[in-house]
XYZ file of C-alpha atoms in Angstrom:
352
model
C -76.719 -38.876 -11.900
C -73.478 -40.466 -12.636
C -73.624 -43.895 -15.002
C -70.303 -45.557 -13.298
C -67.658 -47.579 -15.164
C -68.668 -51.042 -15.438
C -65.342 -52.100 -15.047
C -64.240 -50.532 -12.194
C -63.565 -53.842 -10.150
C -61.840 -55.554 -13.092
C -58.677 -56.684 -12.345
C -57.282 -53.800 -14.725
C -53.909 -51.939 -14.299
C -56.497 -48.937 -14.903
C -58.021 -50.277 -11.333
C -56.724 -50.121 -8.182
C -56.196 -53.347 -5.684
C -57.602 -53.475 -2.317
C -56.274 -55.163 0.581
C -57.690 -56.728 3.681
C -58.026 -54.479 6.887
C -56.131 -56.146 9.687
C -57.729 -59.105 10.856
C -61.238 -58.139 9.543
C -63.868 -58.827 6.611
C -63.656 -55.513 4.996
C -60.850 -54.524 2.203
C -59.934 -51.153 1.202
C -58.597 -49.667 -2.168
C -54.873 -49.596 -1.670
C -54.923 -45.564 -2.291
C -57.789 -44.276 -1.115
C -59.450 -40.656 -1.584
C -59.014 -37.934 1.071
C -61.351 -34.671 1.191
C -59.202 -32.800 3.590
C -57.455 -30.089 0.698
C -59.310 -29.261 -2.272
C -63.076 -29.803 -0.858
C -65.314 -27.052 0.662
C -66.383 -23.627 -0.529
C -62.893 -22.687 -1.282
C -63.417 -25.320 -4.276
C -66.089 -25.450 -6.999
C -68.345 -27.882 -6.697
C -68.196 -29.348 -9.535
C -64.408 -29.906 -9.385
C -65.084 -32.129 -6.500
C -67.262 -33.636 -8.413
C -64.969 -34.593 -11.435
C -62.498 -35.792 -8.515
C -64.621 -38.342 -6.426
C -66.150 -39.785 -9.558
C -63.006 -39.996 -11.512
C -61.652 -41.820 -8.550
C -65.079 -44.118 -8.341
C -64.347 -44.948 -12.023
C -61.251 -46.351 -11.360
C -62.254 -48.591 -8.460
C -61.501 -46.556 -5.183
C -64.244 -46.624 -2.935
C -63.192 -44.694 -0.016
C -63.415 -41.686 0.746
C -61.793 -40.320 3.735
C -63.317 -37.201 5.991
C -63.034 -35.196 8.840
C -65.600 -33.329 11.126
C -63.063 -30.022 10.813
C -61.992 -30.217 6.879
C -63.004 -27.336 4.772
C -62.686 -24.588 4.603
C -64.929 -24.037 6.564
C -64.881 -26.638 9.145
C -67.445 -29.136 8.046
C -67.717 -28.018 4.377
C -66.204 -30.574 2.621
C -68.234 -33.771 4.870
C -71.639 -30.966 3.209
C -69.535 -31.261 0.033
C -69.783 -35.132 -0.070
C -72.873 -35.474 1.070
C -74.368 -33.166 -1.504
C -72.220 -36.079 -4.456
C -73.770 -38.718 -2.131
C -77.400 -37.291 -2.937
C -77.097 -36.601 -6.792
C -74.146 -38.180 -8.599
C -73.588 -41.445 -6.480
C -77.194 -41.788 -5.038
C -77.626 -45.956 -5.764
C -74.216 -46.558 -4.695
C -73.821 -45.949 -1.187
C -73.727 -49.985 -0.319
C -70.446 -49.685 -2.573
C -68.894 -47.115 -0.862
C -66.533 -46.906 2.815
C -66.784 -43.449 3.850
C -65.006 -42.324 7.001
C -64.663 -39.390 9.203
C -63.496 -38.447 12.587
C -63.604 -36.139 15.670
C -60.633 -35.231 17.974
C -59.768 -31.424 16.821
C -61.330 -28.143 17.673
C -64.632 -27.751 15.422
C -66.615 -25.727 17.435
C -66.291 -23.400 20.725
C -66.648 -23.836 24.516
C -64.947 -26.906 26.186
C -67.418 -29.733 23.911
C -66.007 -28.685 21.109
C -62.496 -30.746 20.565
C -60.890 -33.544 22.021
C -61.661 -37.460 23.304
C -65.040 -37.051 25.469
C -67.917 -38.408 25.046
C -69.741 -35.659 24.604
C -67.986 -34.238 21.935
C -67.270 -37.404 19.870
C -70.881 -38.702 19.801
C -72.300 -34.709 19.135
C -70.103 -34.246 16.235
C -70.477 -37.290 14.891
C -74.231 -36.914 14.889
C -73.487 -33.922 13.093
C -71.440 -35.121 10.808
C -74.238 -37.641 9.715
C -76.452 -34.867 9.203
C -73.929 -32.647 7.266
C -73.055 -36.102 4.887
C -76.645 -37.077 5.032
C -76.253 -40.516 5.969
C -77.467 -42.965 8.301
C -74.030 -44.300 9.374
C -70.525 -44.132 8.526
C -68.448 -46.873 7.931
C -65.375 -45.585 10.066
C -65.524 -43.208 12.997
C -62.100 -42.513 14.033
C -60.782 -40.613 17.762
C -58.628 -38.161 15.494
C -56.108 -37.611 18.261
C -55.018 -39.122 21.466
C -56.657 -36.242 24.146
C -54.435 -36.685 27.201
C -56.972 -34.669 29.188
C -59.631 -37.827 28.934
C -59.546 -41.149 30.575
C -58.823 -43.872 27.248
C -61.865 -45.698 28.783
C -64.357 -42.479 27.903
C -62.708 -42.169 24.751
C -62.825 -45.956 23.220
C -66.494 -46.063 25.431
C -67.784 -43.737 23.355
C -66.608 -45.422 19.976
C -68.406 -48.523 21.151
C -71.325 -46.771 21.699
C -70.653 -45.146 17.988
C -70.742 -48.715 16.645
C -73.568 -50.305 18.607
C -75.803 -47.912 17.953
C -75.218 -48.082 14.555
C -73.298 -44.886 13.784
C -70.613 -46.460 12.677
C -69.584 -50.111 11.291
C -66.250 -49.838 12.458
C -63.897 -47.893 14.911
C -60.234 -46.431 14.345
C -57.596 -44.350 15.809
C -55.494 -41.583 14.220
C -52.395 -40.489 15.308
C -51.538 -42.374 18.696
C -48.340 -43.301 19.863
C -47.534 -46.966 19.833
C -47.601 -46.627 23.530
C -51.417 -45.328 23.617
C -52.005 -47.327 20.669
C -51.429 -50.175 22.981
C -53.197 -48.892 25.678
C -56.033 -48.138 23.563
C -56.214 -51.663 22.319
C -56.382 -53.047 25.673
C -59.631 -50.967 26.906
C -61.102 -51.687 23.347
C -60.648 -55.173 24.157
C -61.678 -55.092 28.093
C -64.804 -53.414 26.529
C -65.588 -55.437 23.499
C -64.501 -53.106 21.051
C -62.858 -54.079 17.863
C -60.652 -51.662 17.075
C -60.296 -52.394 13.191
C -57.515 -49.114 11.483
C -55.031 -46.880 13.228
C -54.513 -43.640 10.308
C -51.407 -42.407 10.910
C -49.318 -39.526 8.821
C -46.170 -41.753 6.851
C -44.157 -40.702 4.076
C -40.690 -40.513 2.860
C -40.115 -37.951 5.051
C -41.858 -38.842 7.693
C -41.109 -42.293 8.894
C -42.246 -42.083 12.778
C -44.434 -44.983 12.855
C -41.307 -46.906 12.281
C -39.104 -46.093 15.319
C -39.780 -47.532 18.681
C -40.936 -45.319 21.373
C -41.695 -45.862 25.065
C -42.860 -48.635 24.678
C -39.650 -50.634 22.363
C -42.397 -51.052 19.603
C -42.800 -49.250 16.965
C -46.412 -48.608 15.715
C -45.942 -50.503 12.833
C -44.542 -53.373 14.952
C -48.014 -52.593 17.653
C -50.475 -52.493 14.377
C -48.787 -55.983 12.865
C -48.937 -58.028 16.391
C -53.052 -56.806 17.083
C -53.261 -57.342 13.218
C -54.764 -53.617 12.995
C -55.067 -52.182 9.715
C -53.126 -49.407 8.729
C -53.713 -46.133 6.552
C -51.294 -44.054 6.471
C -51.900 -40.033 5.751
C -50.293 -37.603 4.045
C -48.043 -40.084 1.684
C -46.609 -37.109 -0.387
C -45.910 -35.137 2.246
C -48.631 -32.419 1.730
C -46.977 -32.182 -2.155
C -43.418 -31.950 -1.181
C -42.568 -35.445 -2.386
C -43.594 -34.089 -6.264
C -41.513 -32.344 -8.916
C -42.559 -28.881 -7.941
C -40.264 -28.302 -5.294
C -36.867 -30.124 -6.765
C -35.717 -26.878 -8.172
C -35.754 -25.576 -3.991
C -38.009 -22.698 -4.955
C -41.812 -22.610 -3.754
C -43.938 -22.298 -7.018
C -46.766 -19.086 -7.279
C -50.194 -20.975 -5.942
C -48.423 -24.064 -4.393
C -49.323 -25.100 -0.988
C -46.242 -23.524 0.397
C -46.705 -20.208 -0.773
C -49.918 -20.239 1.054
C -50.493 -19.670 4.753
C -51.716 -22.999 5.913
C -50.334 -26.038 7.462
C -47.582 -27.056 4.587
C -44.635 -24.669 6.298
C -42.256 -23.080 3.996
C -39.466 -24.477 6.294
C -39.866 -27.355 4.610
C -38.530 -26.767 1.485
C -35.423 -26.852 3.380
C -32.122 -27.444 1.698
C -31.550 -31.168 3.748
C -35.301 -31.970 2.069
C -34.353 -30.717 -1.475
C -31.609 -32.742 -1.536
C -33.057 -35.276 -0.797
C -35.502 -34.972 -2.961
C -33.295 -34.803 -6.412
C -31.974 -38.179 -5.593
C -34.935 -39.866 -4.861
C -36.683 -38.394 -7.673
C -33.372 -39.968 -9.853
C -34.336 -43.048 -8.254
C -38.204 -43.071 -9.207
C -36.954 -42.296 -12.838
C -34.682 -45.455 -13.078
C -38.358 -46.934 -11.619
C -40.310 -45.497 -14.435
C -42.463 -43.370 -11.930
C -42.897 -39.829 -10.542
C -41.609 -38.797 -7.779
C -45.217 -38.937 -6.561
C -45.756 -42.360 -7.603
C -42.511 -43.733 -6.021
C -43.767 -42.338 -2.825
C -46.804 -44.127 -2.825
C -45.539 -47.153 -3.952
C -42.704 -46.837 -1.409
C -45.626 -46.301 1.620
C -47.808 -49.595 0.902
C -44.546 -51.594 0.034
C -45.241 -53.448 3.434
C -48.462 -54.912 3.694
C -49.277 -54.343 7.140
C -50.020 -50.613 5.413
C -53.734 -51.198 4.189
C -54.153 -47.933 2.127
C -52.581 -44.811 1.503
C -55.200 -41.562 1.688
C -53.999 -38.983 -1.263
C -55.553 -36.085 -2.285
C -55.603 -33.917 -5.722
C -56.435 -30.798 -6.936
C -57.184 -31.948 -10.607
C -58.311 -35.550 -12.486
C -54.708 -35.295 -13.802
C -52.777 -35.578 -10.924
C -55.358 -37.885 -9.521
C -54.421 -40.040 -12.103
C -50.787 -40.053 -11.627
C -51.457 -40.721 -7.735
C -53.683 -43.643 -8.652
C -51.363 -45.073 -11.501
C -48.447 -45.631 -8.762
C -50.452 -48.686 -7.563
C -49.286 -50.665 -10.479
C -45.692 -50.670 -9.328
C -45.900 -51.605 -5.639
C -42.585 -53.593 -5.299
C -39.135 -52.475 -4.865
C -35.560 -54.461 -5.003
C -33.718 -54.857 -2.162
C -30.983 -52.420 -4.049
C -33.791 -49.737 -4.690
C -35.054 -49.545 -0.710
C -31.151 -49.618 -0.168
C -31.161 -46.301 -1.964
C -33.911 -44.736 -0.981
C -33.028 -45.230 2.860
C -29.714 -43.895 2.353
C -31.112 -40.647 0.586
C -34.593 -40.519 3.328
C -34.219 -37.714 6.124
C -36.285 -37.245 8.547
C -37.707 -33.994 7.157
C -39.467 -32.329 10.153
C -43.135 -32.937 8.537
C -44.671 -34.716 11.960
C -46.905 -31.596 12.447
C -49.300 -33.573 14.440
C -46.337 -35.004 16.794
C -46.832 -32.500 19.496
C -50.639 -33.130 19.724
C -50.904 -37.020 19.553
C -47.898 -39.288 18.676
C -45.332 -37.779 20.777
C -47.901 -37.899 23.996
């Protein structure tokens, strides 16, 4: 069993800060520690291991799931849940851990999207596969256009009062169906307490207005929802690896999943050398500037980040000890941003 550091909560540069969620009691880490890459049988054990517990050492205490991340589907919540039991058994009243359901886990018509059905299933599987009693977040994963919002946020109540889950979120909504999801949470007596969307550099959606003339940002401020935004490093473009534009032997790129070599586009690389000259004047990475850059307004909550090692887990976690930015440095860093086509999930949530 792992002996924790005692000093994890210290007020330590070492440590990371939380903030307050939104208009509610609980605080998250401001980076927090996402199992979707790196965690399930395609990863030793032990490696995951070395990577939650470093992260519990240095004060994060979330750890952010899916019913669907793996490989295989569901391995990595099994993953967890086997840490939960031996290395951080004691500790659970210490710990946030969230998941969600919303994408295609298993087959038939139950098996993805916003009905009751297949929300409350998987997340009764999920409890078995983590070996807990409750969650602490259950989140819809993606708007499902095919299911009434009322089904969808009525079965996230039910979620919560039965004591599931402490808390409800949403990932990946529009600020139009965030809005609309808000309202039946509210005609229901749900709190709805995070929205996770993806937000980087890149990738700076949640910013622009839609349908609705708010942007989600703007929709998550005014119902004082928390925000924790995804994918801060753009699946590993926003690091060193990719200034020279070539895609690196055993790099996500050069593997057939959902980082798409189109991205190392010339627009992106370009972009990439100045900002990179701009986190250097900073005294940061790349990486770090990134996540400093995505919690530099506080309405953001948390950033989720993942790693494959303790050292670059490390550099991720260091970047919370430089979270504020001149007025000349955002200048810069807006002028170099393009939007760098990274919004994979647009087509199956935020553009709906």
């Amino acid at each position: 069993m792992h002996s924790p550091n005692l000093s994890r909560y210290d007020d330590s540069p070492q440590n990371v800060p939380y903030r307050r969620v939104g208009r509610s009691g609980l605080q998250l880490p401001v980076i927090s520690l996402g199992l979707w890459q790196n965690f399930g049988e395609a990863s030793p054990l032990a490696a995951q291991k070395d990577l939650v517990l470093r992260a519990f050492d240095r004060g994060v205490t979330h750890f952010d799931l899916a019913n669907n991340y793996g490989p295989p589907p569901g391995s990595a919540e099994k993953s967890f849940g086997e840490i939960l039991r031996t290395d951080l058994r004691g500790y659970r009243d210490e710990l946030v851990v969230s998941t969600k359901a919303g994408y295609n886990m298993w087959p038939g018509p139950y098996g993805e999207g916003g009905s009751r059905k297949y929300l409350l299933s998987s997340l009764d599987q999920s409890l078995n596969r983590l070996g807990l009693d409750y969650v602490d977040i259950f989140y819809s994963h993606r708007f499902d256009p095919e299911t009434p919002l009322e089904e969808t946020m009525g079965a996230l109540k039910t979620a919560v009062d039965s004591g599931r889950a402490l808390y409800a979120g949403i990932s990946s909504y529009s600020a139009s169906r965030t809005l609309e999801a808000f309202e039946v949470a509210r005609g229901i007596g749900l709190n709805l307490l995070i929205h996770q969307p993806s937000y980087s550099l890149l990738n700076r959606w949640i910013e622009e207005p839609d349908a609705s003339g708010m942007s989600l940002t703007d929709v998550c401020a005014q119902e004082e929802l928390g925000v924790i935004g995804f994918s801060p490093l753009a699946q590993g473009l926003l690091t060193s690896k990719y200034l020279t534009g070539q895609i690196p032997a055993g790099s996500r790129a050069s593997a057939d999943g959902s980082f798409k070599k189109e991205y190392v586009s010339e627009e992106n690389v370009a972009a990439l050398r100045v900002l990179n000259e701009i986190a250097s004047a900073r005294g940061q990475s790349l990486a770090q500037m990134a996540i400093s850059w995505s919690l530099r307004d506080e309405v953001v909550t948390s950033v989720v980040v993942g790693a494959r090692t303790t050292e670059q887990l490390d550099e991720n976690l260091d970047a919370a000890r430089s979270l504020t930015f001149t007025p000349e440095e955002l200048k810069a860093i807006d002028a170099a941003c393009v939007d760098g086509g990274l919004n994979l999930w647009a087509s199956r949530s935020s553009d709906l």
